[in-house]
């Protein structure tokens, strides 16, 4: 048993730190650390920097422009970039559709799409969920009917994260209604600029615009945009979801959020003393820190097993559940830490350009909104209930 | 033993319920929230005309002489509709402070207006550093020959943005957190030197922070004895806590009804999701939390107008602690049970969820009241 990094891994960590010290734009890091909204331009700026360094597509094969990081190296990158306040990559292109194209797509699709993901020319979004198909994804109804060299797509997708910025969407569509639900689904790549597509914003409870509805009305999609075989899309969809879930535990993000919380609690006063010295509050923090330590080690154990050639299965579902609960409870405490100032919602203070005095703490404005927004963590990417169903089936045989 | 409302109380509750149902759809609430007032001026007027803003006041003010139970009936229904009107701030808290601390001429000047809804009061007792401790007061009031000169800052005054009268605590002697030395003043909102920084709240209300910059008032603005307001403030915040608990119960009732409906109606995997045992048990837990909260709101209402005592303090802190915890449980588990839809602005549940969390940030959160309760524990 050895829980320490090797000297190569330590050297890699130094390299990552030097890069982040030098290249991460301060304004972007400040937004990330203060839980403020990032613009499309912020994301793109950071992506360009990462691409230049060759670190953007960290789990693609080298032949397509990826880096050959070991699972431990990826972990180090994740941990350090969260600590520095680097934005998470928007996963839909680089981490979701790309692995599917690399694994199941044809040569032409690889040549067409992968470079455009790297260059930032394409912004992808994920068209899985529908109003009637959330947890029960296989019941999706969006139809694609083949007509000559095109599919004609009709239907509706929903909860499409950042679809307002996207020019490409990967969709699960029904191509066969005669067979079992899972057997009649195909995986289509669709240009959002095709006539017949409408994007409508969904505003979340915190007033933010992050998700959308996407409507398809007689949308003509060339058959070349089918990935793999017709009606086999479910297999690719499931392959993609394993990629989606691995990152969802968010250990690095929780660590960053916890240190933000401690800093906040050292600044805020209760009875004239820093809140962090208050017994009941410090015990709440301590409990979360202990939970997070355990989750971080569980995460490392999964990473080590992958490094040794294992395949993470239900463990990553368990970790998703724990990890999201931990992050939500950190958000909960951050909101509690500002006491009655959790109530005001001063929108102008969400912007870094805000000049003039802050209502209370310069970091207070986003905290309640962020708490509410992050209730999503236990809902999306397969809700925590669904993760537990997976564990009980796969590991426990129940 | 009988927990039922008597006929009059039931009638009162039904009247408010009918009014809320008729006038306060969710869509309208969103609109009211966007106006400058931040609530429905028309609905407020109707509450006044029907005598509902007078419920806790004596008969000579057109009131019922209502106690905690009558207030509870009104607040629960306002909670069910997620109503934005300043009933808690103006009628219960503001009106309560003046009733208890004011002299005859002060009562005469203001109470009738408050009881009829024509005059709107707000309370400004907390400060940026005070967390939830209302004895933590830095704002100073210096006596001079014209009366008092006030300087300081007051935090998160819900309804303060459009109140006519603001009840402010200020220190006339003592150190920041001494219970002694706090005085209470009734300031007309347009007095020179009062600056309001207005903002919306995350749960749809409006409020402000106040800066008091050499605010000169005459001696008639002092409510009660100089330096001796701490007890009055504590007593009246207790009445407000009981009222807030009743509101919370109304919010929770509706939140649970919405969730239960959703479990029956939303289908996934070919069945209503309410068929999944994990969601059934969670819904049962949410209902049990509501029952606990309801019991404590009833208990709180029963002591709200009793004489001050450690027992009253304990009950109110216990109630607020339970309400904080059960409210958060129902809010979070309700969102989770709804899936994505529970997180959207257009769907009413999300707004109930937000109100429940924010109630915990008013008048002390569950930690604050747990500590207060613990400090009052009896040895046996
Ligand atoms: C902010 C946000 C962003 C999202 N981004 C995207 C995106 O970019 N692209 C995309 O395609 N989708 C996206 N989603 C959709 C997300 O994947 C779904 O919300 C999720 O799968 C849950 O589906 P649902 O909302 O329809 O809830 P439902 O499936 O209706 O579930 C409601 C409740 O029932 C529970 N439940 C359902 N079935 C079972 C069961 N068998 N056993 C026990 N409990 C069960 C659920 O856990 C949940 O608590 C996003 C969602 C949110 C909230």
PDB file of N, CA and C in Angstrom, chain A residues 248-317:
ATOM      1  N   UNK A 248     -18.860  13.498 -12.132  1.00  0.00           N
ATOM      2  CA  UNK A 248     -19.908  14.187 -11.382  1.00  0.00           C
ATOM      3  C   UNK A 248     -19.712  14.235  -9.868  1.00  0.00           C
ATOM      4  N   UNK A 249     -18.797  13.401  -9.361  1.00  0.00           N
ATOM      5  CA  UNK A 249     -18.585  13.414  -7.918  1.00  0.00           C
ATOM      6  C   UNK A 249     -18.046  14.765  -7.468  1.00  0.00           C
ATOM      7  N   UNK A 250     -17.282  15.404  -8.317  1.00  0.00           N
ATOM      8  CA  UNK A 250     -16.862  16.784  -8.046  1.00  0.00           C
ATOM      9  C   UNK A 250     -16.021  16.970  -6.797  1.00  0.00           C
ATOM     10  N   UNK A 251     -15.119  16.028  -6.526  1.00  0.00           N
ATOM     11  CA  UNK A 251     -14.307  16.133  -5.302  1.00  0.00           C
ATOM     12  C   UNK A 251     -13.458  17.407  -5.310  1.00  0.00           C
ATOM     13  N   UNK A 252     -12.833  17.669  -6.442  1.00  0.00           N
ATOM     14  CA  UNK A 252     -12.004  18.871  -6.538  1.00  0.00           C
ATOM     15  C   UNK A 252     -12.822  20.134  -6.298  1.00  0.00           C
ATOM     16  N   UNK A 253     -14.007  20.141  -6.869  1.00  0.00           N
ATOM     17  CA  UNK A 253     -14.890  21.302  -6.679  1.00  0.00           C
ATOM     18  C   UNK A 253     -15.302  21.448  -5.218  1.00  0.00           C
ATOM     19  N   UNK A 254     -15.568  20.323  -4.575  1.00  0.00           N
ATOM     20  CA  UNK A 254     -15.953  20.383  -3.168  1.00  0.00           C
ATOM     21  C   UNK A 254     -14.803  20.917  -2.314  1.00  0.00           C
ATOM     22  N   UNK A 255     -13.597  20.479  -2.640  1.00  0.00           N
ATOM     23  CA  UNK A 255     -12.454  20.978  -1.865  1.00  0.00           C
ATOM     24  C   UNK A 255     -12.326  22.484  -2.010  1.00  0.00           C
ATOM     25  N   UNK A 256     -12.475  22.954  -3.241  1.00  0.00           N
ATOM     26  CA  UNK A 256     -12.389  24.403  -3.474  1.00  0.00           C
ATOM     27  C   UNK A 256     -13.520  25.123  -2.739  1.00  0.00           C
ATOM     28  N   UNK A 257     -14.715  24.561  -2.804  1.00  0.00           N
ATOM     29  CA  UNK A 257     -15.858  25.207  -2.153  1.00  0.00           C
ATOM     30  C   UNK A 257     -15.697  25.203  -0.634  1.00  0.00           C
ATOM     31  N   UNK A 258     -15.083  24.139  -0.120  1.00  0.00           N
ATOM     32  CA  UNK A 258     -14.876  24.072   1.328  1.00  0.00           C
ATOM     33  C   UNK A 258     -13.881  25.137   1.786  1.00  0.00           C
ATOM     34  N   UNK A 259     -12.827  25.341   1.002  1.00  0.00           N
ATOM     35  CA  UNK A 259     -11.878  26.352   1.471  1.00  0.00           C
ATOM     36  C   UNK A 259     -12.475  27.757   1.333  1.00  0.00           C
ATOM     37  N   UNK A 260     -13.304  27.941   0.329  1.00  0.00           N
ATOM     38  CA  UNK A 260     -14.042  29.196   0.220  1.00  0.00           C
ATOM     39  C   UNK A 260     -14.933  29.395   1.451  1.00  0.00           C
ATOM     40  N   UNK A 261     -15.582  28.326   1.865  1.00  0.00           N
ATOM     41  CA  UNK A 261     -16.478  28.403   3.025  1.00  0.00           C
ATOM     42  C   UNK A 261     -15.711  28.770   4.303  1.00  0.00           C
ATOM     43  N   UNK A 262     -14.552  28.119   4.462  1.00  0.00           N
ATOM     44  CA  UNK A 262     -13.775  28.398   5.684  1.00  0.00           C
ATOM     45  C   UNK A 262     -13.306  29.845   5.715  1.00  0.00           C
ATOM     46  N   UNK A 263     -12.931  30.317   4.548  1.00  0.00           N
ATOM     47  CA  UNK A 263     -12.483  31.695   4.470  1.00  0.00           C
ATOM     48  C   UNK A 263     -13.636  32.641   4.811  1.00  0.00           C
ATOM     49  N   UNK A 264     -14.802  32.333   4.256  1.00  0.00           N
ATOM     50  CA  UNK A 264     -15.998  33.139   4.530  1.00  0.00           C
ATOM     51  C   UNK A 264     -16.326  33.120   6.023  1.00  0.00           C
ATOM     52  N   UNK A 265     -16.243  31.931   6.607  1.00  0.00           N
ATOM     53  CA  UNK A 265     -16.603  31.787   8.025  1.00  0.00           C
ATOM     54  C   UNK A 265     -15.560  32.440   8.938  1.00  0.00           C
ATOM     55  N   UNK A 266     -14.371  32.673   8.440  1.00  0.00           N
ATOM     56  CA  UNK A 266     -13.403  33.392   9.275  1.00  0.00           C
ATOM     57  C   UNK A 266     -13.642  34.885   9.217  1.00  0.00           C
ATOM     58  N   UNK A 267     -14.331  35.315   8.171  1.00  0.00           N
ATOM     59  CA  UNK A 267     -14.597  36.740   8.014  1.00  0.00           C
ATOM     60  C   UNK A 267     -15.895  37.166   8.674  1.00  0.00           C
ATOM     61  N   UNK A 268     -16.905  36.312   8.606  1.00  0.00           N
ATOM     62  CA  UNK A 268     -18.212  36.683   9.145  1.00  0.00           C
ATOM     63  C   UNK A 268     -18.196  36.559  10.666  1.00  0.00           C
ATOM     64  N   UNK A 269     -18.927  37.456  11.313  1.00  0.00           N
ATOM     65  CA  UNK A 269     -18.908  37.450  12.772  1.00  0.00           C
ATOM     66  C   UNK A 269     -20.224  36.936  13.342  1.00  0.00           C
ATOM     67  N   UNK A 270     -20.090  36.246  14.469  1.00  0.00           N
ATOM     68  CA  UNK A 270     -21.271  35.908  15.251  1.00  0.00           C
ATOM     69  C   UNK A 270     -20.924  36.247  16.698  1.00  0.00           C
ATOM     70  N   UNK A 271     -21.739  37.018  17.326  1.00  0.00           N
ATOM     71  CA  UNK A 271     -21.444  37.521  18.669  1.00  0.00           C
ATOM     72  C   UNK A 271     -20.047  38.128  18.755  1.00  0.00           C
ATOM     73  N   UNK A 272     -19.670  38.834  17.728  1.00  0.00           N
ATOM     74  CA  UNK A 272     -18.399  39.530  17.740  1.00  0.00           C
ATOM     75  C   UNK A 272     -17.184  38.654  17.477  1.00  0.00           C
ATOM     76  N   UNK A 273     -17.397  37.374  17.272  1.00  0.00           N
ATOM     77  CA  UNK A 273     -16.261  36.487  16.998  1.00  0.00           C
ATOM     78  C   UNK A 273     -16.442  35.837  15.633  1.00  0.00           C
ATOM     79  N   UNK A 274     -15.306  35.478  15.006  1.00  0.00           N
ATOM     80  CA  UNK A 274     -15.442  34.814  13.699  1.00  0.00           C
ATOM     81  C   UNK A 274     -16.320  33.572  13.815  1.00  0.00           C
ATOM     82  N   UNK A 275     -17.170  33.417  12.847  1.00  0.00           N
ATOM     83  CA  UNK A 275     -18.109  32.301  12.841  1.00  0.00           C
ATOM     84  C   UNK A 275     -17.409  30.941  12.930  1.00  0.00           C
ATOM     85  N   UNK A 276     -16.197  30.892  12.380  1.00  0.00           N
ATOM     86  CA  UNK A 276     -15.497  29.605  12.367  1.00  0.00           C
ATOM     87  C   UNK A 276     -15.095  29.176  13.779  1.00  0.00           C
ATOM     88  N   UNK A 277     -15.122  30.122  14.726  1.00  0.00           N
ATOM     89  CA  UNK A 277     -14.827  29.757  16.113  1.00  0.00           C
ATOM     90  C   UNK A 277     -16.094  29.383  16.886  1.00  0.00           C
ATOM     91  N   UNK A 278     -17.210  29.493  16.227  1.00  0.00           N
ATOM     92  CA  UNK A 278     -18.469  29.151  16.876  1.00  0.00           C
ATOM     93  C   UNK A 278     -18.629  27.630  16.893  1.00  0.00           C
ATOM     94  N   UNK A 279     -18.896  27.079  18.069  1.00  0.00           N
ATOM     95  CA  UNK A 279     -18.865  25.615  18.189  1.00  0.00           C
ATOM     96  C   UNK A 279     -19.796  24.920  17.210  1.00  0.00           C
ATOM     97  N   UNK A 280     -21.049  25.365  17.166  1.00  0.00           N
ATOM     98  CA  UNK A 280     -21.958  24.574  16.332  1.00  0.00           C
ATOM     99  C   UNK A 280     -21.621  24.739  14.853  1.00  0.00           C
ATOM    100  N   UNK A 281     -21.192  25.927  14.462  1.00  0.00           N
ATOM    101  CA  UNK A 281     -20.864  26.090  13.051  1.00  0.00           C
ATOM    102  C   UNK A 281     -19.596  25.334  12.684  1.00  0.00           C
ATOM    103  N   UNK A 282     -18.582  25.441  13.558  1.00  0.00           N
ATOM    104  CA  UNK A 282     -17.328  24.753  13.212  1.00  0.00           C
ATOM    105  C   UNK A 282     -17.538  23.240  13.195  1.00  0.00           C
ATOM    106  N   UNK A 283     -18.455  22.763  14.014  1.00  0.00           N
ATOM    107  CA  UNK A 283     -18.710  21.314  13.970  1.00  0.00           C
ATOM    108  C   UNK A 283     -19.406  20.902  12.677  1.00  0.00           C
ATOM    109  N   UNK A 284     -20.263  21.783  12.195  1.00  0.00           N
ATOM    110  CA  UNK A 284     -20.884  21.488  10.896  1.00  0.00           C
ATOM    111  C   UNK A 284     -19.810  21.414   9.811  1.00  0.00           C
ATOM    112  N   UNK A 285     -18.896  22.389   9.845  1.00  0.00           N
ATOM    113  CA  UNK A 285     -17.819  22.371   8.838  1.00  0.00           C
ATOM    114  C   UNK A 285     -16.969  21.121   9.002  1.00  0.00           C
ATOM    115  N   UNK A 286     -16.629  20.826  10.244  1.00  0.00           N
ATOM    116  CA  UNK A 286     -15.754  19.677  10.499  1.00  0.00           C
ATOM    117  C   UNK A 286     -16.365  18.390   9.962  1.00  0.00           C
ATOM    118  N   UNK A 287     -17.640  18.229  10.181  1.00  0.00           N
ATOM    119  CA  UNK A 287     -18.302  17.007   9.745  1.00  0.00           C
ATOM    120  C   UNK A 287     -18.211  16.869   8.218  1.00  0.00           C
ATOM    121  N   UNK A 288     -18.417  17.971   7.536  1.00  0.00           N
ATOM    122  CA  UNK A 288     -18.339  17.916   6.080  1.00  0.00           C
ATOM    123  C   UNK A 288     -16.904  17.631   5.626  1.00  0.00           C
ATOM    124  N   UNK A 289     -15.958  18.246   6.319  1.00  0.00           N
ATOM    125  CA  UNK A 289     -14.564  18.019   5.926  1.00  0.00           C
ATOM    126  C   UNK A 289     -14.194  16.549   6.093  1.00  0.00           C
ATOM    127  N   UNK A 290     -14.700  15.946   7.142  1.00  0.00           N
ATOM    128  CA  UNK A 290     -14.433  14.524   7.366  1.00  0.00           C
ATOM    129  C   UNK A 290     -15.083  13.682   6.257  1.00  0.00           C
ATOM    130  N   UNK A 291     -16.331  13.981   5.946  1.00  0.00           N
ATOM    131  CA  UNK A 291     -17.004  13.267   4.851  1.00  0.00           C
ATOM    132  C   UNK A 291     -16.250  13.423   3.537  1.00  0.00           C
ATOM    133  N   UNK A 292     -15.766  14.637   3.321  1.00  0.00           N
ATOM    134  CA  UNK A 292     -15.071  14.907   2.062  1.00  0.00           C
ATOM    135  C   UNK A 292     -13.748  14.149   2.003  1.00  0.00           C
ATOM    136  N   UNK A 293     -13.059  14.076   3.140  1.00  0.00           N
ATOM    137  CA  UNK A 293     -11.813  13.312   3.173  1.00  0.00           C
ATOM    138  C   UNK A 293     -12.080  11.869   2.768  1.00  0.00           C
ATOM    139  N   UNK A 294     -13.114  11.299   3.323  1.00  0.00           N
ATOM    140  CA  UNK A 294     -13.436   9.908   3.002  1.00  0.00           C
ATOM    141  C   UNK A 294     -13.780   9.762   1.521  1.00  0.00           C
ATOM    142  N   UNK A 295     -14.572  10.702   1.006  1.00  0.00           N
ATOM    143  CA  UNK A 295     -14.956  10.613  -0.405  1.00  0.00           C
ATOM    144  C   UNK A 295     -13.738  10.778  -1.308  1.00  0.00           C
ATOM    145  N   UNK A 296     -12.801  11.645  -0.887  1.00  0.00           N
ATOM    146  CA  UNK A 296     -11.610  11.857  -1.700  1.00  0.00           C
ATOM    147  C   UNK A 296     -10.782  10.581  -1.772  1.00  0.00           C
ATOM    148  N   UNK A 297     -10.696   9.875  -0.652  1.00  0.00           N
ATOM    149  CA  UNK A 297      -9.943   8.615  -0.667  1.00  0.00           C
ATOM    150  C   UNK A 297     -10.691   7.566  -1.493  1.00  0.00           C
ATOM    151  N   UNK A 298     -11.995   7.524  -1.380  1.00  0.00           N
ATOM    152  CA  UNK A 298     -12.764   6.599  -2.225  1.00  0.00           C
ATOM    153  C   UNK A 298     -12.498   6.898  -3.694  1.00  0.00           C
ATOM    154  N   UNK A 299     -12.460   8.184  -4.004  1.00  0.00           N
ATOM    155  CA  UNK A 299     -12.181   8.599  -5.375  1.00  0.00           C
ATOM    156  C   UNK A 299     -10.804   8.082  -5.816  1.00  0.00           C
ATOM    157  N   UNK A 300      -9.810   8.260  -4.940  1.00  0.00           N
ATOM    158  CA  UNK A 300      -8.461   7.788  -5.272  1.00  0.00           C
ATOM    159  C   UNK A 300      -8.427   6.278  -5.451  1.00  0.00           C
ATOM    160  N   UNK A 301      -9.198   5.590  -4.647  1.00  0.00           N
ATOM    161  CA  UNK A 301      -9.223   4.129  -4.789  1.00  0.00           C
ATOM    162  C   UNK A 301      -9.777   3.736  -6.155  1.00  0.00           C
ATOM    163  N   UNK A 302     -10.796   4.457  -6.623  1.00  0.00           N
ATOM    164  CA  UNK A 302     -11.334   4.157  -7.954  1.00  0.00           C
ATOM    165  C   UNK A 302     -10.278   4.468  -9.016  1.00  0.00           C
ATOM    166  N   UNK A 303      -9.624   5.614  -8.844  1.00  0.00           N
ATOM    167  CA  UNK A 303      -8.599   6.006  -9.813  1.00  0.00           C
ATOM    168  C   UNK A 303      -7.482   4.976  -9.872  1.00  0.00           C
ATOM    169  N   UNK A 304      -7.052   4.540  -8.703  1.00  0.00           N
ATOM    170  CA  UNK A 304      -5.973   3.551  -8.669  1.00  0.00           C
ATOM    171  C   UNK A 304      -6.408   2.254  -9.336  1.00  0.00           C
ATOM    172  N   UNK A 305      -7.656   1.895  -9.162  1.00  0.00           N
ATOM    173  CA  UNK A 305      -8.096   0.640  -9.767  1.00  0.00           C
ATOM    174  C   UNK A 305      -8.197   0.776 -11.286  1.00  0.00           C
ATOM    175  N   UNK A 306      -8.596   1.964 -11.757  1.00  0.00           N
ATOM    176  CA  UNK A 306      -8.630   2.194 -13.197  1.00  0.00           C
ATOM    177  C   UNK A 306      -7.207   2.172 -13.755  1.00  0.00           C
ATOM    178  N   UNK A 307      -6.304   2.788 -13.017  1.00  0.00           N
ATOM    179  CA  UNK A 307      -4.895   2.799 -13.424  1.00  0.00           C
ATOM    180  C   UNK A 307      -4.371   1.366 -13.535  1.00  0.00           C
ATOM    181  N   UNK A 308      -4.870   0.506 -12.653  1.00  0.00           N
ATOM    182  CA  UNK A 308      -4.462  -0.893 -12.684  1.00  0.00           C
ATOM    183  C   UNK A 308      -5.250  -1.700 -13.702  1.00  0.00           C
ATOM    184  N   UNK A 309      -6.053  -1.038 -14.520  1.00  0.00           N
ATOM    185  CA  UNK A 309      -6.753  -1.744 -15.585  1.00  0.00           C
ATOM    186  C   UNK A 309      -8.184  -2.111 -15.248  1.00  0.00           C
ATOM    187  N   UNK A 310      -8.650  -1.740 -14.083  1.00  0.00           N
ATOM    188  CA  UNK A 310     -10.038  -2.053 -13.710  1.00  0.00           C
ATOM    189  C   UNK A 310     -11.027  -1.110 -14.382  1.00  0.00           C
ATOM    190  N   UNK A 311     -12.290  -1.478 -14.303  1.00  0.00           N
ATOM    191  CA  UNK A 311     -13.332  -0.625 -14.873  1.00  0.00           C
ATOM    192  C   UNK A 311     -14.223  -0.139 -13.732  1.00  0.00           C
ATOM    193  N   UNK A 312     -14.367   1.183 -13.592  1.00  0.00           N
ATOM    194  CA  UNK A 312     -15.225   1.634 -12.493  1.00  0.00           C
ATOM    195  C   UNK A 312     -16.653   1.287 -12.832  1.00  0.00           C
ATOM    196  N   UNK A 313     -17.335   0.686 -11.913  1.00  0.00           N
ATOM    197  CA  UNK A 313     -18.712   0.327 -12.190  1.00  0.00           C
ATOM    198  C   UNK A 313     -19.585   1.101 -11.248  1.00  0.00           C
ATOM    199  N   UNK A 314     -20.252   0.337 -10.415  1.00  0.00           N
ATOM    200  CA  UNK A 314     -21.211   0.939  -9.498  1.00  0.00           C
ATOM    201  C   UNK A 314     -20.537   1.847  -8.470  1.00  0.00           C
ATOM    202  N   UNK A 315     -19.200   1.646  -8.275  1.00  0.00           N
ATOM    203  CA  UNK A 315     -18.526   2.533  -7.320  1.00  0.00           C
ATOM    204  C   UNK A 315     -18.684   3.987  -7.734  1.00  0.00           C
ATOM    205  N   UNK A 316     -18.627   4.257  -9.030  1.00  0.00           N
ATOM    206  CA  UNK A 316     -18.732   5.659  -9.418  1.00  0.00           C
ATOM    207  C   UNK A 316     -20.151   6.188  -9.196  1.00  0.00           C
ATOM    208  N   UNK A 317     -21.137   5.301  -9.222  1.00  0.00           N
ATOM    209  CA  UNK A 317     -22.488   5.743  -8.866  1.00  0.00           C
ATOM    210  C   UNK A 317     -22.570   6.110  -7.381  1.00  0.00           C
TER     211      UNK A 317
END
